[in-house]
Structure formats: C-alpha cells, structure tokens
Amino acid sequence: MLPYPFAGPFDYRVPDGLDLHPGDIVMVPLNRREEIGVVWDHASLDKPIAANRLKPVIAVVDTPPMRADLRRLVDWMAAYTLSPPGEVMRMALRVLRPDTGPTLGWIRAPAPPKTARITEARQRVLDRLAAAEPRTTAELARQAETGATVIRGMQEAGLLVAVAIPTPDPFVFPNPDHTGPVLSEDQTHVATALREAVAARKFSVTLLDGVTGSGKTEVYLEAIAAALRLGRQALILLPEIALSSQWLSRFQRRFGVAPAVWHSDLTSRTRRTTWRAVAEGKAPVVVGARSALFLPFPDLGCLVIDEEHETAFKQEDGVVYHARDMAVVRARFCQAPAILVSATPSLETVANVEAGRYTRLHLPTRHGGATMPRIEAIDLRDDPPERGHFLAPKLIAAIRDTIARGEQAMLFLNRRGYAPLTLCRRCGHRMQCPNCTAWLVEHRARHELRCHHCGHNVPIPEKCPACEAEASLTAVGPGVERITEEATELFPDARRLVMASDTMPGPHSAAEAAAAIERREIDLIIGTQIVAKGWHFPHLTLVGVVDADLGLAGGDLRAAERTVQLLHQVAGRAGRAEAPGLVLLQTFSPEHPVMDALIHGDLDAFMTSEAAVRRPGNWPPYGRLAALIVSADTSTIADALARDLGLAAPHAEGIVVLGPAPAPLAILRGRHRRRLLLKTRRDIAVQPILTAWLSRVKVPNSGRVDVDVDPVSFL
Ligand code: ADP
Ligand code: ZN
C-alpha cells in the first residue's frame, strides 16, 4: 500500500533472500522514484500481473512494522469515509518520509536591533518562536504562513539566530503510584468500574459524564494508572491540545512525569522520536490531537476521548473523519476500552447508551463542596446596553462587584476581531470577501479587514469602495476586540487579558495566560471559545456571555445542541472552588429552550426534547446522513454537476435525498459550491448507496464532489 490516493495496494516481487510479512515497511520503485510503502494483507484489486513483469521490492525500512490493528483501522476508515486507503494510511506514516531537513533551527535573537522593521509576516514568525523551541526554516515558514525568504531576511536583519536543534528528552515512565487523590464515594465507584474495564482487556465503550468540576479527569487518570500497572499503553485525545497546559501539569502531578504529546505543532524531530518511542513501547502514555489516533501503539490498553462532544474532533479536509468515532473503532481492533468523557455528551453518544451499545458512568456533583454556578438570563429587550455598546447595565454592575471582591470575571464572545460586518452608512454597501460568500471581519488593531474563511485581507479603506463617501464605513456588531475596547472604558483599572486564537497563537502563550490567571494577576478575561475549554481557575466567579443567541442562527441540525454544550462549558468555568459562581447570559430570547435548559441546569430534559425532534425524521443519531459537496470553478459547471447528481439520486424505501442547493458558503476560496444530503434509516448503510450513486455521474475535470459521511458542518 502506497501513501497515495490509489484504489488499493500494488503488486511487487519479493527478491530472493528477503523475508516479508504484512505490516513491514519497505521501499519500492514507483515511476522511477523510490517510495515508502507497507506490505498489505490482501493482494491488489487489479488482474494479476505476470511475475516477470513485476518490479522488485528495494529494501525493508529499519522501523517497527505497521501492526495489524492499525492496518485494519486504515481499511475500515477508508471504507467508511469512502477515501482511498493509501490516503488514510498516509496519516499513519506521515513521519516516516525521508529526513532531508537541516538539524539547525531558528530562535529569536536575544538582543534584536531596535531599528529592525517588523512586518506582519515577521511578527507571525516571532510569535511562533515565542516558545523557546527552535524551528527549522520549513516548519517555521509553514506555521507562520510565510516563505523562506522572509526568514532569511530576518536573519540578515538580526532578528533570528540559528542554533542546533537539541535531541528531545528520553521518555520517562509515568509512575501510577506517584500520588493518587482520595476519591469520594461516587468517584470511587466510577474509578472501580473503569479499572475493571481496563483489566478486562477487551473492547468496551463507556460514557463518563458528570457536571463540570465533578472530577471526571481525576477519575479517568485512574483508568490510565490501571493500564500502566498492567504494562500497557494509554492514549488520551483532547480537542485542543495547544491549550492543554493545565491538563499536562495535572498529569505530571499525578504520575510524576509529563506524558508524550502529539499534535501538528511539533518539530519534525520530536515527531520522529515520539513516533519511534510509541512504536517501541517506550512512551506509555500519549496525549494528543486527533492525528494521535494513528500512532503505532503496540499494546494500547485504554483510550480516553475527553470532551467527546467537541466538533474539533471532526477533521474536515483530506480524509474527512470523526476522531471520536474512529477512536472507538481503533479500541475495537485492539481489544481495549474506550472512555468518552463529557459534561455535555453528544446526542450520538447518548443514543448509543440508550441502545445499550455504550455503558454510562455518572458523577452527579462537583467535588469538594463546590456548587454549580447560578445561571441567569439578562433580557436585552428589558435591560439593553447603551447605544453603540454591548454590555448591559446588570452585567457591568456584576463585573464591578466581582472585581471589587478581589475575584475574577470573564466575558465570553465567540467571535474574533472587532466587528463581523463593515457597512457604508451612505449607500449601504457591505464589505465582502471577493473569494467567498462571507463578510470581511474588521481587525482594528491590525488595521485590516479579513476573511475568516480564506484569509483574504485588505487595509481598512478610508472611503466606501462603492459610493466613495469619506468616513462613512461603520462597524456593525461586536467581536472580542470591540468588547475589550468597551471593557477598557468601563473598567480602566481592571487588569485585562484577551484570549482568542489570533491573539494567542501557540501553546506557550496560552499556558502563560493561564498561569497569570492562576497567580491572580488578571481581573477580567475576555475571550472566544478557547476560554471555554477545560480550564480550572479557582478565583473566577463571574462569567458573562455577551451574545448567548449567537450559535442559534443558521438553522444547522445541531445548532441548539452545540449552543447548550458550549455555553454550559463556559458556565462551568465559574465558581470551581469555594466561592459560588454566577453566569449571566445576554439574550433576546430568554424563553428559548436552550436558555431554559441552561438556567435550570436541566440538560437531560433538553436532550430528551432534542431527541424527540430528530427521531421522527430519521435525523442523526436516529438515522444516517452523508453530504455530497459539489465544487467547481464556475457556477455553471457547479450547477450542471449538482443537477446531474440530483437526477442520478437513489430512490428506495428509507432513503431521502435533499438538494441540490447552494451551500451557505456558496463561494469559498473562489470555488462555487452546491450541496446534496443523503439521509437514510439507521439500518441502511450509506456507503454502498454513495458508491453506486457517484459511479452514475461523470465529474468534469474542473469540478469535484467531496463526500462527508456523518457531516458535522453544513457550510
Ligand atoms: P472535571 O474533569 O469533571 O471538570 P476535574 O477532574 O477537573 O473535574 O476536578 C475538578 C477539580 O477538583 C480539580 O481541581 C481536581 O483536582 C479536584 N478534584 C476532583 N476530585 C478530587 C479528589 N478526589 N481529591 C482532590 N481533588 C479533587
Ligand atoms: Zn474569503
């Protein structure tokens, strides 16, 4: 099997003296080049080739073979997602490509000349190097979205210096008996059940749910300890590994050493060492992003998927897959328990519990006497903010009180930048992206309008590009930058911190921010969804949600579910220690079922009513869904292709095809997009239907059809 989008494996001859087995990693000739490949279990799908025409395998690569469970995962995922198997396998081999990179890396110059010009690209490079770890030119260029010339220029300007990249520390074994917590009765019950699941050495799936702060993390660390005591490995998937500094220090406290980490931001050197350490069993615990799923564990004894409801687990480009679901598949192939953890489990997982496929373990109360925060709505119709402002008087008063008591407050708004829309007051012109069906978002601090879909950016114009009126462009609606401006006016003495993915580019700055909050150097945190995730800030007692209605617009299948999950997570940051927490939701519809569920803390009732809405129409999780996304250079070709697909659509009992319709992002990066949805009863598999359907339609060269099985995004 070659790491390319071919339909299946290729045939090669085994030269005399070479003893090959499935899983061996080999070099083979392909189009006069040498390529890496894996000896696959089954033969090629083509007609057999005469032995004398087969090319020979060149050599075996000196690296641990790809084990059977990983090969089965590759085959299974390829079939499930309708992706070429080689492309799936590539994810498991990524680090093995020949090493041509230099061993020199760049760091920031300790005393850069003050006169050096800092362009935006240069600033991105410097931001990337905020963590002291040196990066190679190629890595740095990729991460800072710039070119090698910029980096060379920076060296000439005295901003960067080259150093040798150090060899990563050898991996040290975590000690399962380093320090254990004294578990409460509820926690003991759950921990015992999880330890038994690990000891059983067979496949099982457990949902561990419980309110935020109930000790879910503490308890699943016990399952990992159990795997370590058996000499087995453990994998923990986190939705946003870059923001996991607190998690890592917690692990270190529990086990005495840090685990191996795996995410896209690692240097290639670290990737290679980690990969090998995992394959050789020297890295017993790995915490990672979804790509960690493809690491070569020889003896995986436990998989944990933390915040299992998070949509960040869905990979949207390349092979489109859901890491939570694939983790369950991997657990099955290696006969290990999977533990799905969440305070707000997805309806998919809840349905699996109800159907008896998953077991549920529940932690009902916060640990150590901490109470759940009180959640209240601020009805923006009755208590509106001042004109041109976004914080209601009641929220302002609450922030003032909180800071006066020496506690911390947080404002949450899931929108980067200053304003989502820029409008001409004279002619009504809206500033739109030329490549996408999307408005340009104002980033005032960077003096630019930017498309959040394709990255297109322009300086903020002086006059309206349509009617040429001077100073007529006006910002509509708030982003975190604008809320920060308002907070600066209102609370000039408060020590503020903004946490958004664009102001906080790497794991290092997020860790620094978290540490500053823990040291109580911050009074007011203003952030996007990255503040919602898992943080434990004991002195944070007030959370203000600036726009609780934001996620409800758009009519997405899971909009309500997702809003409940996200807002519950944010709310869960408040009052995690002795002082009780208060959460204020600014909304125009306090009577909406989502607000009602949050205010009354009755998420179960909300999920039951969501289930009742989805069940009759066979919507997921009670039916299956797959999306076809048509894209083409012109709208004519996109329409024609979408129409052909519509005409060739399958007809059968239990199957519905919706569309074609223009995608909400009808143009994305200059490509015209249309969507179709296939919806089936749960007992009908979508893959054979999709394969037959696609085979009936000819796709022109300038068009393409992407398949998304179990879609999460409907853009
Ligand atoms: P969750 O993952 O459910 O949000 P955590 O595991 O983060 O909950 O627990 C919340 C806080 O309570 C953490 O600071 C954790 O260390 C502490 N905690 C939970 N259980 C215990 C325990 N049995 N003993 C001591 N501290 C605990
Ligand atoms: Zn765009």
XYZ file of C-alpha atoms and ligand atoms in Angstrom:
743
model
C 0.000 0.000 0.000
C 1.474 3.315 -1.055
C 0.620 6.561 0.714
C -1.238 7.967 -2.295
C -4.875 8.063 -3.374
C -4.836 4.829 -5.390
C -7.802 2.467 -5.170
C -5.806 -0.282 -3.417
C -2.390 -1.855 -2.912
C 0.107 -2.567 -5.731
C 1.909 -5.798 -6.577
C 5.687 -6.152 -6.247
C 8.036 -9.098 -6.416
C 9.866 -10.196 -3.281
C 13.517 -10.636 -4.195
C 15.321 -13.760 -3.053
C 16.612 -13.564 0.474
C 14.047 -11.021 1.627
C 11.534 -12.345 4.132
C 8.482 -10.083 4.134
C 5.351 -10.098 6.287
C 2.214 -7.973 6.306
C 2.933 -4.673 8.039
C 6.597 -4.481 7.032
C 7.594 -1.045 5.851
C 9.522 -1.163 2.592
C 10.970 0.945 -0.199
C 9.603 0.177 -3.653
C 10.019 1.669 -7.136
C 7.191 3.815 -8.471
C 7.546 5.815 -11.674
C 11.330 5.718 -11.447
C 11.255 7.021 -7.885
C 11.679 5.223 -4.611
C 8.599 5.307 -2.436
C 7.798 4.109 1.028
C 5.022 1.537 1.323
C 3.551 -1.036 3.664
C 3.197 -4.731 2.889
C -0.571 -5.145 2.894
C -2.547 -8.228 3.794
C -4.565 -8.668 0.654
C -3.495 -8.596 -2.973
C -4.096 -5.762 -5.389
C -7.566 -5.370 -6.817
C -6.314 -5.460 -10.429
C -5.803 -8.548 -12.525
C -2.641 -10.412 -11.513
C 0.467 -9.240 -13.351
C 2.871 -11.761 -14.828
C 5.656 -12.431 -12.343
C 8.356 -11.453 -14.835
C 6.823 -8.004 -15.231
C 6.675 -7.244 -11.509
C 9.228 -4.831 -10.113
C 11.099 -5.983 -7.030
C 10.871 -4.524 -3.546
C 14.046 -2.493 -2.970
C 14.601 -2.788 0.766
C 12.959 -3.103 4.174
C 12.972 0.094 6.221
C 14.514 -0.316 9.640
C 11.475 0.649 11.670
C 8.804 -1.259 13.576
C 6.205 -2.730 11.192
C 2.658 -1.393 10.994
C 0.677 -3.671 13.234
C -2.474 -5.489 12.229
C -4.848 -3.373 14.314
C -3.630 -0.206 12.622
C -3.881 -1.807 9.176
C -7.450 -2.845 9.977
C -8.197 0.704 11.101
C -6.875 2.029 7.785
C -9.029 -0.413 5.783
C -12.073 0.289 7.924
C -11.741 4.074 7.747
C -11.163 4.020 4.019
C -14.338 2.004 3.524
C -16.376 4.093 5.944
C -15.315 7.520 4.696
C -15.078 6.434 1.023
C -11.445 7.557 0.921
C -8.604 5.833 -0.936
C -6.892 3.540 1.606
C -3.443 4.894 0.753
C -4.546 8.349 1.747
C -5.747 7.077 5.120
C -2.552 5.093 5.584
C -0.536 8.205 4.845
C -1.744 9.643 8.157
C -0.128 6.726 9.970
C 3.127 7.049 8.035
C 3.462 10.789 7.860
C 6.573 10.992 9.996
C 8.443 8.332 8.052
C 9.200 10.314 4.955
C 12.951 10.563 4.410
C 14.576 13.185 6.590
C 16.135 15.878 4.452
C 15.632 18.824 6.778
C 18.627 20.502 8.399
C 19.290 19.954 12.061
C 19.697 23.682 12.552
C 16.726 25.669 13.787
C 15.856 29.300 14.369
C 15.230 31.099 17.642
C 14.561 34.765 18.363
C 17.736 36.830 18.617
C 18.337 37.569 22.313
C 19.029 41.278 21.619
C 17.452 42.187 18.269
C 18.405 45.583 16.816
C 15.715 48.137 17.724
C 15.746 49.523 14.208
C 14.700 46.259 12.533
C 11.446 46.581 10.631
C 8.706 44.258 11.936
C 6.295 43.461 9.142
C 3.229 41.374 9.788
C 4.848 38.244 8.399
C 7.894 38.859 10.555
C 5.675 39.302 13.590
C 3.996 35.952 12.890
C 7.420 34.320 12.733
C 8.387 35.907 16.051
C 5.081 34.821 17.620
C 5.721 31.272 16.503
C 9.090 31.379 18.200
C 7.649 32.636 21.486
C 8.197 29.179 22.944
C 11.939 28.750 23.197
C 11.961 25.639 20.998
C 13.921 26.180 17.764
C 12.197 25.517 14.435
C 13.590 24.622 11.044
C 13.073 27.003 8.131
C 10.466 24.761 6.543
C 8.497 24.342 9.763
C 8.617 27.991 10.604
C 7.583 29.062 7.114
C 4.625 26.697 7.208
C 3.482 27.647 10.694
C 3.844 31.391 10.173
C 2.296 31.127 6.691
C 5.226 32.819 5.056
C 8.230 31.958 2.902
C 11.871 31.054 3.430
C 12.911 34.460 2.066
C 11.169 36.218 4.950
C 13.076 34.039 7.396
C 16.411 34.618 5.660
C 15.662 38.349 5.643
C 15.003 38.193 9.360
C 18.344 36.541 9.945
C 20.065 39.278 7.943
C 18.172 41.892 9.960
C 19.483 40.323 13.159
C 16.053 39.170 14.369
C 16.775 35.440 14.291
C 19.738 33.297 15.123
C 20.396 29.669 14.187
C 21.015 27.033 16.844
C 21.353 23.274 16.760
C 18.056 21.543 17.498
C 18.514 19.585 20.721
C 17.629 15.927 20.927
C 14.341 15.555 22.820
C 14.459 14.177 26.335
C 14.206 10.439 26.608
C 10.773 9.323 27.696
C 10.423 8.505 31.366
C 7.850 6.052 32.634
C 4.905 7.629 34.437
C 4.521 6.175 37.906
C 0.931 5.038 38.514
C 1.502 5.223 42.268
C 3.176 8.631 42.366
C 0.316 10.466 44.122
C -3.268 9.380 43.971
C -6.208 11.517 45.088
C -8.521 10.380 47.847
C -11.633 9.723 45.845
C -15.149 10.457 47.021
C -17.661 7.649 47.202
C -19.166 8.431 43.795
C -15.732 8.816 42.260
C -14.542 5.527 43.775
C -17.489 3.721 42.276
C -16.755 5.141 38.815
C -12.981 4.612 39.089
C -13.507 0.982 40.060
C -15.722 0.380 37.046
C -13.144 1.974 34.740
C -10.275 -0.036 36.243
C -12.286 -3.198 35.693
C -12.876 -2.233 32.064
C -9.101 -1.844 31.616
C -8.360 -5.121 33.416
C -10.846 -6.979 31.206
C -8.511 -6.453 28.204
C -11.408 -6.342 25.847
C -13.331 -3.838 23.817
C -15.915 -1.724 25.603
C -17.160 1.839 25.379
C -18.012 3.833 28.483
C -19.529 7.281 28.627
C -18.200 9.115 31.666
C -20.449 12.082 32.198
C -20.821 14.401 35.125
C -21.097 18.102 35.787
C -18.072 20.344 35.187
C -15.706 20.047 38.148
C -17.045 16.692 39.322
C -13.659 15.020 38.989
C -14.041 13.271 35.634
C -10.415 13.950 34.763
C -9.259 12.789 38.183
C -11.190 9.555 37.727
C -10.108 8.703 34.199
C -6.493 9.237 35.230
C -7.146 6.191 37.454
C -8.055 4.165 34.376
C -4.754 5.229 32.830
C -2.935 4.237 36.020
C -4.596 0.833 35.738
C -3.344 0.414 32.160
C 0.174 1.399 33.266
C 0.108 -1.152 36.088
C -0.652 -3.811 33.502
C 2.342 -2.575 31.494
C 0.071 -1.345 28.712
C -0.176 1.982 26.876
C -2.823 4.681 27.006
C -3.954 7.368 24.589
C -5.881 10.494 25.549
C -7.391 12.626 22.799
C -8.067 16.262 23.652
C -9.930 18.571 21.286
C -7.426 21.391 21.538
C -4.057 20.094 22.588
C -2.450 23.511 22.147
C -4.484 24.721 25.114
C -3.756 21.839 27.407
C -1.069 23.272 29.687
C -3.192 22.812 32.812
C -4.016 19.269 31.811
C -0.324 18.474 31.367
C 0.670 19.825 34.764
C -2.131 17.840 36.287
C -0.880 14.683 34.661
C 2.601 15.480 35.928
C 1.320 15.918 39.481
C -0.481 12.596 39.308
C 2.240 10.497 37.626
C 5.478 12.360 38.388
C 6.387 12.953 34.732
C 4.819 14.564 31.685
C 3.244 12.315 29.041
C 4.345 12.301 25.419
C 2.364 14.849 23.424
C 1.354 14.667 19.796
C -0.020 17.481 17.637
C 0.660 19.262 14.374
C 2.831 21.911 16.002
C 5.679 19.558 16.978
C 9.026 19.840 15.259
C 9.664 17.025 12.807
C 12.490 15.831 15.004
C 10.216 15.481 18.029
C 7.594 13.801 15.889
C 10.031 11.195 14.718
C 11.401 10.447 18.195
C 7.911 10.289 19.681
C 6.673 8.036 16.894
C 9.521 5.599 17.476
C 9.141 5.720 21.258
C 5.451 4.874 20.899
C 6.217 2.018 18.487
C 8.825 0.593 20.831
C 6.578 0.938 23.872
C 8.889 3.499 25.476
C 6.198 6.175 25.530
C 3.439 4.511 27.541
C 1.078 7.494 27.620
C 0.369 9.848 24.745
C -1.925 12.833 24.901
C -2.742 14.277 21.542
C -4.934 15.801 18.935
C -6.926 13.612 16.560
C -3.874 12.593 14.497
C -2.532 10.734 17.567
C -5.089 8.088 16.652
C -2.666 6.802 14.007
C 0.333 6.312 16.271
C 1.831 2.802 16.232
C 0.977 1.647 19.780
C 1.988 -1.994 20.159
C -0.137 -2.524 23.265
C -2.864 0.029 23.695
C -4.767 -0.726 26.880
C -7.028 2.302 27.219
C -8.295 5.174 25.047
C -9.804 8.314 26.513
C -11.646 10.900 24.424
C -12.031 13.983 26.593
C -14.786 16.490 25.720
C -16.169 13.875 23.364
C -18.938 16.230 22.171
C -16.437 18.666 20.645
C -16.755 19.240 16.912
C -12.999 19.878 16.777
C -12.671 16.082 16.642
C -14.085 16.142 13.142
C -11.395 16.521 10.515
C -12.824 18.430 7.579
C -10.079 18.328 4.987
C -8.215 15.476 3.373
C -9.707 12.298 4.773
C -12.926 13.526 6.408
C -13.358 11.607 9.671
C -14.551 11.970 13.242
C -11.707 11.163 15.628
C -14.084 10.183 18.434
C -15.803 7.571 16.310
C -12.547 6.305 14.837
C -11.055 6.047 18.338
C -13.896 3.686 19.185
C -13.086 1.667 16.062
C -9.420 1.534 16.997
C -10.356 0.412 20.511
C -12.325 -2.434 18.958
C -9.410 -3.565 16.779
C -7.004 -3.587 19.711
C -9.462 -5.015 22.229
C -9.248 -2.097 24.633
C -11.789 0.026 26.463
C -12.689 3.454 25.084
C -13.804 6.087 27.600
C -15.804 9.035 26.245
C -15.789 11.958 28.673
C -18.043 14.999 28.732
C -20.228 17.152 30.940
C -22.484 17.595 27.920
C -22.336 14.377 25.885
C -23.329 14.460 22.246
C -26.744 13.153 21.322
C -24.922 10.488 19.273
C -23.257 9.098 22.381
C -26.405 9.378 24.487
C -28.286 7.400 21.833
C -25.578 4.734 21.919
C -26.009 4.491 25.687
C -29.766 4.193 25.312
C -29.378 1.474 22.708
C -27.159 -0.472 25.118
C -24.048 -0.193 22.941
C -22.211 2.030 25.461
C -22.180 1.916 29.268
C -22.780 5.111 31.212
C -20.999 6.154 34.414
C -22.150 9.327 36.076
C -20.691 11.824 38.572
C -23.592 13.920 39.822
C -21.948 16.658 41.917
C -18.980 18.991 41.935
C -16.052 17.796 44.005
C -15.259 19.122 47.461
C -18.415 21.031 48.192
C -18.109 23.431 45.254
C -21.586 24.200 43.969
C -22.744 24.600 40.400
C -22.848 28.250 39.327
C -26.165 30.068 39.271
C -27.160 30.858 35.698
C -29.416 33.826 34.869
C -30.545 35.461 31.670
C -30.301 39.175 31.015
C -33.170 40.007 28.675
C -31.630 42.525 26.309
C -35.093 43.866 25.416
C -35.698 44.937 29.029
C -32.149 45.773 30.024
C -30.436 46.993 26.850
C -26.832 48.173 26.677
C -26.188 51.843 25.979
C -26.410 52.779 22.298
C -23.394 51.510 20.382
C -22.375 49.338 23.310
C -22.808 45.662 24.055
C -22.717 45.121 27.800
C -25.990 45.503 29.714
C -26.028 47.578 32.927
C -26.674 44.492 35.031
C -23.636 42.697 33.622
C -21.479 45.789 34.089
C -22.558 46.037 37.747
C -21.824 42.343 38.326
C -18.327 42.663 36.853
C -17.658 45.686 39.056
C -18.789 43.834 42.198
C -16.762 40.754 41.342
C -13.555 42.671 40.771
C -14.181 44.741 43.919
C -14.373 41.492 45.923
C -10.949 40.527 44.567
C -12.390 37.772 42.383
C -12.038 37.268 38.646
C -14.584 37.772 35.878
C -14.739 36.502 32.311
C -16.531 37.838 29.250
C -17.202 35.321 26.541
C -17.973 36.081 22.905
C -17.325 33.504 20.255
C -16.176 35.921 17.596
C -12.693 37.112 16.771
C -11.808 40.619 15.646
C -13.515 43.974 16.161
C -16.725 43.683 14.163
C -18.191 40.986 11.923
C -19.540 43.456 9.367
C -18.459 46.788 7.940
C -21.206 48.813 6.289
C -21.362 52.123 4.432
C -23.780 54.432 6.225
C -24.434 56.309 2.997
C -25.089 53.654 0.362
C -25.462 50.506 2.468
C -22.528 48.767 0.779
C -21.218 45.795 2.769
C -17.576 44.868 2.700
C -17.477 41.350 1.317
C -14.737 38.836 0.554
C -14.048 38.641 -3.201
C -13.392 34.877 -2.913
C -16.105 33.747 -0.504
C -19.756 34.296 0.324
C -18.743 35.967 3.553
C -18.334 39.390 5.077
C -14.915 40.698 5.897
C -14.263 40.906 9.609
C -12.666 44.074 10.920
C -9.480 43.582 12.913
C -8.928 47.115 14.143
C -5.648 46.550 15.945
C -4.163 45.148 12.741
C -5.828 47.869 10.617
C -7.353 45.343 8.290
C -10.485 43.634 7.097
C -10.021 39.893 6.933
C -11.966 36.919 5.606
C -12.156 34.202 8.248
C -12.634 31.564 5.575
C -9.827 32.172 3.077
C -7.571 34.644 4.878
C -8.029 37.396 2.239
C -7.243 40.750 3.840
C -7.209 44.431 2.898
C -6.327 47.565 4.829
C -9.420 49.250 6.268
C -10.442 51.620 3.442
C -10.684 55.382 4.034
C -13.776 55.711 1.898
C -16.566 53.462 0.748
C -15.402 51.497 -2.295
C -18.911 51.704 -3.797
C -20.023 55.334 -3.327
C -16.677 56.859 -2.380
C -18.166 58.641 0.635
C -15.472 59.647 3.120
C -15.506 58.223 6.652
C -18.837 56.543 6.064
C -17.813 52.978 6.862
C -19.133 51.807 10.174
C -18.581 48.697 12.246
C -21.682 46.591 12.883
C -21.839 44.146 15.780
C -19.150 43.159 18.235
C -16.134 40.864 18.223
C -13.874 40.335 21.249
C -11.705 43.271 20.221
C -14.674 45.630 20.455
C -15.790 44.159 23.776
C -12.264 44.704 25.045
C -12.487 48.347 23.975
C -15.772 48.716 25.850
C -14.358 46.986 28.929
C -11.338 49.291 28.859
C -13.651 52.309 29.001
C -15.786 50.800 31.749
C -13.121 49.233 33.938
C -9.956 51.212 33.264
C -8.221 49.875 36.370
C -9.015 46.213 35.848
C -6.115 44.071 34.707
C -7.420 42.650 31.440
C -6.382 39.696 29.306
C -7.695 38.816 25.852
C -7.744 35.151 24.887
C -8.526 34.452 21.246
C -6.847 32.141 18.779
C -5.398 35.069 16.818
C -4.027 36.945 19.826
C -2.767 33.725 21.303
C -1.071 31.820 18.517
C 0.662 28.967 20.319
C 0.513 26.619 23.293
C 3.140 28.720 25.028
C 1.143 31.938 25.159
C -1.995 30.078 26.281
C -0.005 28.445 29.077
C 1.435 31.812 30.104
C -2.032 33.350 30.134
C -3.411 30.524 32.258
C -0.524 30.854 34.696
C -1.101 34.622 35.021
C -4.782 33.986 35.779
C -3.875 31.377 38.385
C -1.439 33.820 40.015
C -4.325 36.323 40.183
C -2.542 38.875 38.035
C -5.683 39.246 35.939
C -9.103 40.635 36.937
C -11.013 40.349 33.705
C -10.591 37.758 30.965
C -12.164 38.436 27.580
C -12.163 35.574 25.160
C -13.541 33.450 22.354
C -14.275 29.739 22.620
C -10.735 28.970 23.762
C -11.684 30.263 27.232
C -14.487 27.727 27.394
C -12.243 24.683 27.317
C -11.472 22.707 30.427
C -9.664 25.449 32.387
C -9.762 25.361 36.153
C -9.458 28.888 37.591
C -10.396 28.745 41.284
C -10.839 32.522 41.691
C -13.047 33.018 38.672
C -16.582 33.545 39.914
C -18.401 35.501 37.199
C -18.897 34.572 33.569
C -20.737 36.966 31.250
C -21.890 35.594 27.900
C -22.087 38.633 25.615
C -24.288 37.036 22.957
C -25.891 33.776 24.055
C -28.029 33.680 20.886
C -25.035 33.723 18.553
C -24.802 29.998 17.828
C -28.538 29.545 17.335
C -28.729 31.322 13.996
C -28.164 29.419 10.787
C -30.548 26.502 11.132
C -27.838 23.866 11.483
C -29.124 20.469 12.606
C -27.105 20.656 15.811
C -27.204 24.427 16.453
C -29.236 24.144 19.653
C -27.310 21.148 20.950
C -23.991 22.830 20.279
C -25.043 26.084 21.903
C -26.088 24.272 25.055
C -22.794 22.395 25.115
C -20.643 25.438 24.518
C -22.462 27.717 26.964
C -22.547 25.003 29.603
C -18.780 24.586 29.191
C -18.206 28.334 29.534
C -20.519 28.495 32.509
C -18.576 25.619 34.037
C -15.528 27.880 34.368
C -17.285 29.848 37.131
C -17.159 29.048 40.830
C -15.000 25.946 40.704
C -13.668 26.437 44.252
C -15.300 27.646 47.486
C -16.752 30.944 46.267
C -20.012 30.370 44.392
C -20.207 31.271 40.707
C -22.642 33.392 38.732
C -23.219 33.209 34.994
C -25.115 35.917 33.120
C -26.418 35.172 29.635
C -27.217 38.221 27.490
C -30.045 37.137 25.186
C -33.017 38.386 23.219
C -34.929 35.170 23.856
C -34.598 34.053 27.476
C -37.564 31.719 26.914
C -35.732 29.714 24.227
C -35.413 26.027 25.264
C -31.621 26.376 25.135
C -31.593 29.224 27.691
C -34.207 27.432 29.739
C -32.088 24.267 29.924
C -29.007 26.239 30.942
C -30.805 28.339 33.547
C -32.488 25.356 35.168
C -29.462 23.127 34.748
C -31.690 20.532 33.155
C -29.626 19.316 30.225
C -31.178 15.859 30.306
C -34.606 17.305 29.627
C -33.161 19.365 26.811
C -31.539 16.318 25.228
C -34.787 14.385 25.528
C -36.630 17.110 23.653
C -33.850 17.302 21.032
C -34.168 13.553 20.579
C -37.916 13.902 20.140
C -37.344 16.474 17.394
C -34.832 14.379 15.488
C -36.278 10.894 15.847
C -39.353 11.156 13.579
C -37.449 12.406 10.526
C -34.611 9.892 10.948
C -32.179 12.720 11.626
C -28.908 11.699 13.296
C -28.334 9.944 15.577
C -31.584 8.120 14.717
C -30.760 7.936 11.047
C -27.683 8.292 8.890
C -26.539 11.311 6.961
C -23.935 11.884 4.272
C -23.219 15.093 2.407
C -22.058 15.500 -1.164
C -20.294 18.802 -1.677
C -20.008 19.837 -5.293
C -17.435 22.462 -6.176
C -16.296 23.962 -9.475
C -14.550 26.977 -10.955
C -17.757 28.425 -12.333
C -21.334 28.453 -11.121
C -22.477 26.950 -14.443
C -20.317 23.865 -14.023
C -21.258 23.585 -10.338
C -24.964 23.803 -11.208
C -24.677 21.263 -14.007
C -22.784 18.788 -11.852
C -25.185 19.274 -8.947
C -28.141 18.763 -11.284
C -26.596 15.550 -12.701
C -26.130 14.246 -9.184
C -29.705 15.204 -8.352
C -31.001 13.313 -11.427
C -28.929 10.239 -10.580
C -30.034 10.274 -6.936
C -31.001 6.924 -5.412
C -34.659 6.090 -4.811
C -35.625 3.482 -2.273
C -37.605 2.905 0.856
C -35.923 4.565 3.842
C -33.754 6.864 1.713
C -34.203 10.594 1.166
C -32.057 12.923 -0.917
C -32.198 16.622 -0.083
C -30.927 19.184 -2.575
C -29.067 20.087 -4.643
C -28.967 23.539 -3.105
C -26.350 26.283 -3.000
C -24.117 25.786 0.031
C -24.416 28.530 2.681
C -20.823 29.289 1.716
C -21.883 29.323 -1.942
C -18.448 30.545 -2.955
C -15.392 29.514 -0.935
C -11.872 30.450 -1.992
C -13.257 31.238 -5.421
C -14.915 27.826 -5.858
C -18.654 27.620 -6.433
C -20.293 25.143 -4.102
C -23.518 23.161 -4.041
C -24.673 20.570 -1.534
C -26.775 17.422 -1.503
C -27.673 15.391 1.557
C -28.396 11.682 1.693
C -30.468 10.671 4.672
C -31.236 7.047 5.436
C -32.757 4.952 8.154
C -30.201 3.823 10.698
C -30.293 0.232 9.488
C -29.266 1.272 5.969
C -25.555 1.801 5.287
C -24.823 4.905 3.243
C -21.531 3.762 1.701
C -22.825 1.329 -0.954
C -25.536 3.803 -1.905
C -22.991 6.607 -2.270
C -20.589 4.468 -4.288
C -23.295 3.421 -6.727
C -24.633 6.956 -6.940
C -21.241 8.521 -7.684
C -20.491 5.887 -10.319
C -23.546 7.052 -12.282
C -22.258 10.610 -12.661
C -19.368 11.874 -14.711
C -17.421 14.591 -12.915
C -15.776 17.099 -15.280
C -12.110 17.937 -14.759
C -12.779 21.357 -13.320
C -15.383 20.060 -10.876
C -15.237 17.791 -7.897
C -17.509 16.009 -5.482
C -16.418 15.608 -1.872
C -18.127 13.086 0.353
C -18.691 13.779 4.035
C -20.134 10.810 5.915
C -21.766 11.901 9.206
C -21.373 15.616 8.451
C -20.918 17.991 11.354
C -20.609 21.208 9.366
C -23.301 22.200 6.916
C -21.466 25.162 5.400
P -13.968 17.592 35.612
O -12.967 16.898 34.760
O -15.191 16.789 35.875
O -14.277 19.001 35.203
P -11.813 17.679 37.495
O -11.287 16.296 37.476
O -11.097 18.728 36.729
O -13.336 17.697 37.079
O -11.957 18.124 39.008
C -12.249 19.463 39.392
C -11.267 19.920 40.466
O -11.470 19.167 41.640
C -9.819 19.716 40.068
O -9.019 20.766 40.574
C -9.456 18.412 40.747
O -8.081 18.315 41.002
C -10.279 18.468 42.022
N -10.639 17.141 42.461
C -11.560 16.327 41.913
N -11.648 15.178 42.596
C -10.756 15.263 43.598
C -10.380 14.395 44.681
N -10.942 13.207 44.843
N -9.436 14.845 45.527
C -8.866 16.054 45.371
N -9.177 16.910 44.398
C -10.117 16.531 43.517
Zn -12.694 34.611 1.729
